CSV table of C-alpha atoms in Angstrom, one decimal:
chain,number,residue,atom,x,y,z
A,7,UNK,CA,-137.3,68.7,-55.9
A,8,UNK,CA,-140.1,65.3,-57.0
A,9,UNK,CA,-143.7,66.6,-57.5
A,10,UNK,CA,-144.7,64.8,-54.1
A,11,UNK,CA,-142.1,67.3,-52.3
A,12,UNK,CA,-143.1,69.9,-53.8
A,13,UNK,CA,-147.2,69.2,-53.1
A,14,UNK,CA,-145.9,68.7,-49.6
A,15,UNK,CA,-143.9,72.0,-49.4
A,16,UNK,CA,-146.8,73.8,-50.8
A,17,UNK,CA,-148.9,72.3,-48.6
A,18,UNK,CA,-147.0,73.2,-45.5
A,19,UNK,CA,-146.2,76.7,-46.8
A,20,UNK,CA,-150.2,77.4,-47.2
A,21,UNK,CA,-150.7,75.7,-43.1
A,22,UNK,CA,-147.7,78.1,-42.1
A,23,UNK,CA,-149.5,81.3,-43.9
A,24,UNK,CA,-152.9,79.8,-42.4
A,25,UNK,CA,-152.0,79.3,-38.8
A,26,UNK,CA,-150.1,82.9,-39.0
A,27,UNK,CA,-153.8,84.1,-39.8
A,28,UNK,CA,-156.0,82.4,-38.1
A,29,UNK,CA,-154.7,79.8,-35.2
A,30,UNK,CA,-154.1,76.6,-35.3
A,31,UNK,CA,-158.2,75.7,-34.7
A,32,UNK,CA,-159.3,78.6,-37.8
A,33,UNK,CA,-157.0,77.1,-40.0
A,34,UNK,CA,-159.3,73.8,-41.5
A,35,UNK,CA,-157.5,71.2,-44.1
A,36,UNK,CA,-160.4,73.1,-46.7
A,37,UNK,CA,-158.6,76.2,-46.4
A,38,UNK,CA,-155.2,75.0,-46.5
A,39,UNK,CA,-156.2,73.2,-49.8
A,40,UNK,CA,-157.9,76.3,-51.3
A,41,UNK,CA,-154.8,78.3,-50.8
A,42,UNK,CA,-152.1,75.5,-51.5
A,43,UNK,CA,-154.4,74.5,-55.4
A,44,UNK,CA,-154.7,70.6,-54.4
A,45,UNK,CA,-157.3,69.1,-53.4
A,46,UNK,CA,-158.5,68.1,-49.7
A,47,UNK,CA,-158.0,64.2,-50.3
A,48,UNK,CA,-154.4,65.1,-51.8
A,49,UNK,CA,-153.3,66.6,-48.1
A,50,UNK,CA,-154.7,63.4,-46.8
A,51,UNK,CA,-152.8,61.7,-49.2
A,52,UNK,CA,-149.6,63.5,-48.0
A,53,UNK,CA,-150.2,63.9,-44.1
A,54,UNK,CA,-153.5,62.5,-43.1
A,55,UNK,CA,-154.6,65.1,-41.5
A,56,UNK,CA,-154.1,68.9,-39.5
A,57,UNK,CA,-152.1,66.9,-37.1
A,58,UNK,CA,-149.9,65.0,-39.2
A,59,UNK,CA,-148.8,68.8,-40.9
A,60,UNK,CA,-148.3,70.2,-37.6
A,61,UNK,CA,-145.7,67.4,-36.7
A,62,UNK,CA,-144.2,67.9,-40.1
A,63,UNK,CA,-143.9,71.2,-40.1
A,64,UNK,CA,-142.3,71.0,-36.6
A,65,UNK,CA,-139.9,67.9,-38.0
A,66,UNK,CA,-138.5,70.5,-40.7
A,67,UNK,CA,-138.0,73.3,-37.3
A,68,UNK,CA,-136.1,70.6,-35.9
A,69,UNK,CA,-134.1,70.4,-38.7
A,70,UNK,CA,-133.0,74.1,-38.9
A,71,UNK,CA,-132.3,73.9,-35.9
A,72,UNK,CA,-129.6,71.4,-36.4
A,73,UNK,CA,-128.5,73.2,-39.5
A,74,UNK,CA,-128.1,76.4,-37.4
A,75,UNK,CA,-125.0,76.0,-36.8
A,76,UNK,CA,-123.8,75.6,-40.9
A,77,UNK,CA,-124.6,79.2,-40.8
A,78,UNK,CA,-122.2,80.4,-37.9
A,79,UNK,CA,-118.5,81.1,-39.1
A,80,UNK,CA,-116.8,83.0,-35.8
A,81,UNK,CA,-114.3,85.6,-36.8
A,82,UNK,CA,-113.0,86.2,-33.2
A,83,UNK,CA,-114.4,90.2,-33.7
A,84,UNK,CA,-117.7,90.1,-30.8
A,85,UNK,CA,-119.4,92.9,-32.9
A,86,UNK,CA,-119.2,91.4,-36.0
A,87,UNK,CA,-119.6,87.7,-34.1
A,88,UNK,CA,-122.8,88.5,-32.1
A,89,UNK,CA,-124.5,90.3,-35.5
A,90,UNK,CA,-124.2,87.6,-37.2
A,91,UNK,CA,-125.4,85.5,-34.5
A,92,UNK,CA,-128.3,88.1,-34.1
A,93,UNK,CA,-128.8,87.8,-37.8
A,94,UNK,CA,-129.0,84.3,-38.6
A,95,UNK,CA,-131.7,84.4,-35.0
A,96,UNK,CA,-133.5,86.7,-35.9
A,97,UNK,CA,-134.1,85.3,-40.0
A,98,UNK,CA,-134.9,81.5,-38.4
A,99,UNK,CA,-137.7,83.2,-36.6
A,100,UNK,CA,-139.4,84.7,-39.3
A,101,UNK,CA,-138.9,82.1,-41.1
A,102,UNK,CA,-140.4,79.6,-38.2
A,103,UNK,CA,-143.2,82.6,-37.6
A,104,UNK,CA,-145.7,79.7,-37.4
A,105,UNK,CA,-144.5,77.7,-34.6
A,106,UNK,CA,-143.6,80.4,-32.4
A,107,UNK,CA,-147.1,82.2,-33.2
A,108,UNK,CA,-148.4,78.6,-31.9
A,109,UNK,CA,-146.2,78.2,-28.6
A,110,UNK,CA,-147.3,81.7,-27.8
A,111,UNK,CA,-151.3,82.5,-29.0
A,112,UNK,CA,-151.7,78.5,-28.5
A,113,UNK,CA,-149.5,76.7,-26.3
A,114,UNK,CA,-152.0,75.5,-23.3
A,115,UNK,CA,-153.6,73.3,-26.7
A,116,UNK,CA,-149.6,72.3,-27.4
A,117,UNK,CA,-147.9,71.9,-24.9
A,118,UNK,CA,-145.2,69.9,-26.6
A,119,UNK,CA,-144.6,72.6,-29.5
A,120,UNK,CA,-143.3,74.9,-26.0
A,121,UNK,CA,-140.7,72.4,-25.9
A,122,UNK,CA,-140.0,72.3,-29.5
A,123,UNK,CA,-139.7,76.0,-29.2
A,124,UNK,CA,-137.1,76.7,-26.5
A,125,UNK,CA,-134.9,74.0,-28.6
A,126,UNK,CA,-133.9,77.5,-30.7
A,127,UNK,CA,-133.0,79.6,-27.6
A,128,UNK,CA,-131.8,76.9,-25.7
A,129,UNK,CA,-129.5,75.9,-29.0
A,130,UNK,CA,-128.3,79.7,-28.8
A,131,UNK,CA,-127.6,80.0,-25.1
A,132,UNK,CA,-125.3,77.0,-25.7
A,133,UNK,CA,-122.9,77.7,-28.5
A,134,UNK,CA,-122.5,81.3,-26.8
A,135,UNK,CA,-121.3,80.1,-23.7
A,136,UNK,CA,-118.6,78.6,-25.5
A,137,UNK,CA,-118.0,81.0,-27.5
A,138,UNK,CA,-117.9,83.5,-24.7
A,139,UNK,CA,-116.1,81.6,-22.4
A,140,UNK,CA,-113.4,81.2,-25.7
A,141,UNK,CA,-113.4,85.3,-26.1
A,142,UNK,CA,-112.8,85.8,-22.4
A,143,UNK,CA,-109.5,83.8,-22.9
A,144,UNK,CA,-108.6,85.7,-26.2
A,145,UNK,CA,-108.9,88.6,-24.0
A,146,UNK,CA,-111.9,89.7,-26.4
A,147,UNK,CA,-114.1,90.1,-23.6
A,148,UNK,CA,-113.3,91.3,-19.9
A,149,UNK,CA,-112.6,88.4,-17.5
A,150,UNK,CA,-114.9,90.2,-14.4
A,151,UNK,CA,-117.9,89.5,-17.2
A,152,UNK,CA,-120.5,87.6,-15.8
A,153,UNK,CA,-121.0,85.4,-18.7
A,154,UNK,CA,-124.2,83.7,-17.6
A,155,UNK,CA,-126.2,86.4,-17.7
A,156,UNK,CA,-125.2,88.3,-20.3
A,157,UNK,CA,-125.6,85.1,-22.1
A,158,UNK,CA,-128.9,85.1,-21.0
A,159,UNK,CA,-129.8,88.8,-21.8
A,160,UNK,CA,-128.3,88.7,-24.9
A,161,UNK,CA,-130.4,85.2,-26.3
A,162,UNK,CA,-133.3,87.0,-24.5
A,163,UNK,CA,-132.7,90.4,-26.4
A,164,UNK,CA,-132.8,88.7,-29.7
A,165,UNK,CA,-135.6,86.5,-28.9
A,166,UNK,CA,-138.0,89.2,-27.8
A,167,UNK,CA,-137.0,91.5,-30.7
A,168,UNK,CA,-137.6,88.8,-33.1
A,169,UNK,CA,-141.0,87.7,-32.0
A,170,UNK,CA,-142.2,91.1,-31.5
A,171,UNK,CA,-141.7,92.2,-35.0
A,172,UNK,CA,-144.1,89.8,-35.9
A,173,UNK,CA,-146.4,89.8,-33.2
A,174,UNK,CA,-147.0,93.1,-33.1
A,175,UNK,CA,-145.5,94.5,-36.3
A,176,UNK,CA,-147.5,98.2,-36.4
A,177,UNK,CA,-146.4,99.0,-32.7
A,178,UNK,CA,-143.0,100.6,-31.6
A,179,UNK,CA,-142.3,97.8,-29.5
A,180,UNK,CA,-139.4,96.1,-31.8
A,181,UNK,CA,-136.6,97.4,-33.7
A,182,UNK,CA,-136.2,96.9,-37.1
A,183,UNK,CA,-133.9,93.9,-38.3
A,184,UNK,CA,-130.5,96.4,-39.9
A,185,UNK,CA,-131.2,99.0,-36.6
A,186,UNK,CA,-131.6,96.5,-33.5
A,187,UNK,CA,-128.1,94.5,-35.4
A,188,UNK,CA,-126.2,97.6,-36.3
A,189,UNK,CA,-127.1,99.7,-32.5
A,190,UNK,CA,-128.2,97.5,-30.3
A,191,UNK,CA,-126.4,94.4,-30.8
A,192,UNK,CA,-123.2,96.4,-31.5
A,193,UNK,CA,-123.7,98.1,-28.1
A,194,UNK,CA,-124.4,94.8,-26.3
A,195,UNK,CA,-120.9,93.7,-28.1
A,196,UNK,CA,-118.8,97.2,-26.7
A,197,UNK,CA,-119.8,96.6,-22.9
A,198,UNK,CA,-118.6,93.3,-23.2
A,199,UNK,CA,-114.9,94.4,-23.6
């Protein structure tokens, strides 16, 4: 990785951390420079302004959504497959907390972020629709199952738990990732059989 790329990654990481703490408005280029241990002029040279950093953060998110497909290896075992999907989904949301928090807390200021954030659940929805239909054909899912409803429920279950884990980290509103995958997702998979 080139020195310029390292500096950009450091700035993006600092920006992301500060958004989680202070939101977009409370995150200043001065705070970013301090956390990234660079001069403010370095930020302006690489990104022009704070909006440029946000744009780069969003672009990274979109690249990651497209690359998420590379993490899937379906094994034609519904429990194993859904646990894997849930784990990838939760890790993705954790890695991009700042984008999700922006969409939750500051969506009126950044309506374009909402459409970006929606790409992840839509991607998982589309992928699972195809996979669930294949599993019905293979006899792995009961043929009487309402696939669309089950896919919607699964995506909502994963999304809700992942977001709650960082919005309310000290409450009982979410289930720890290990328990969520091993208990909730396996139970979900079993009811589809």
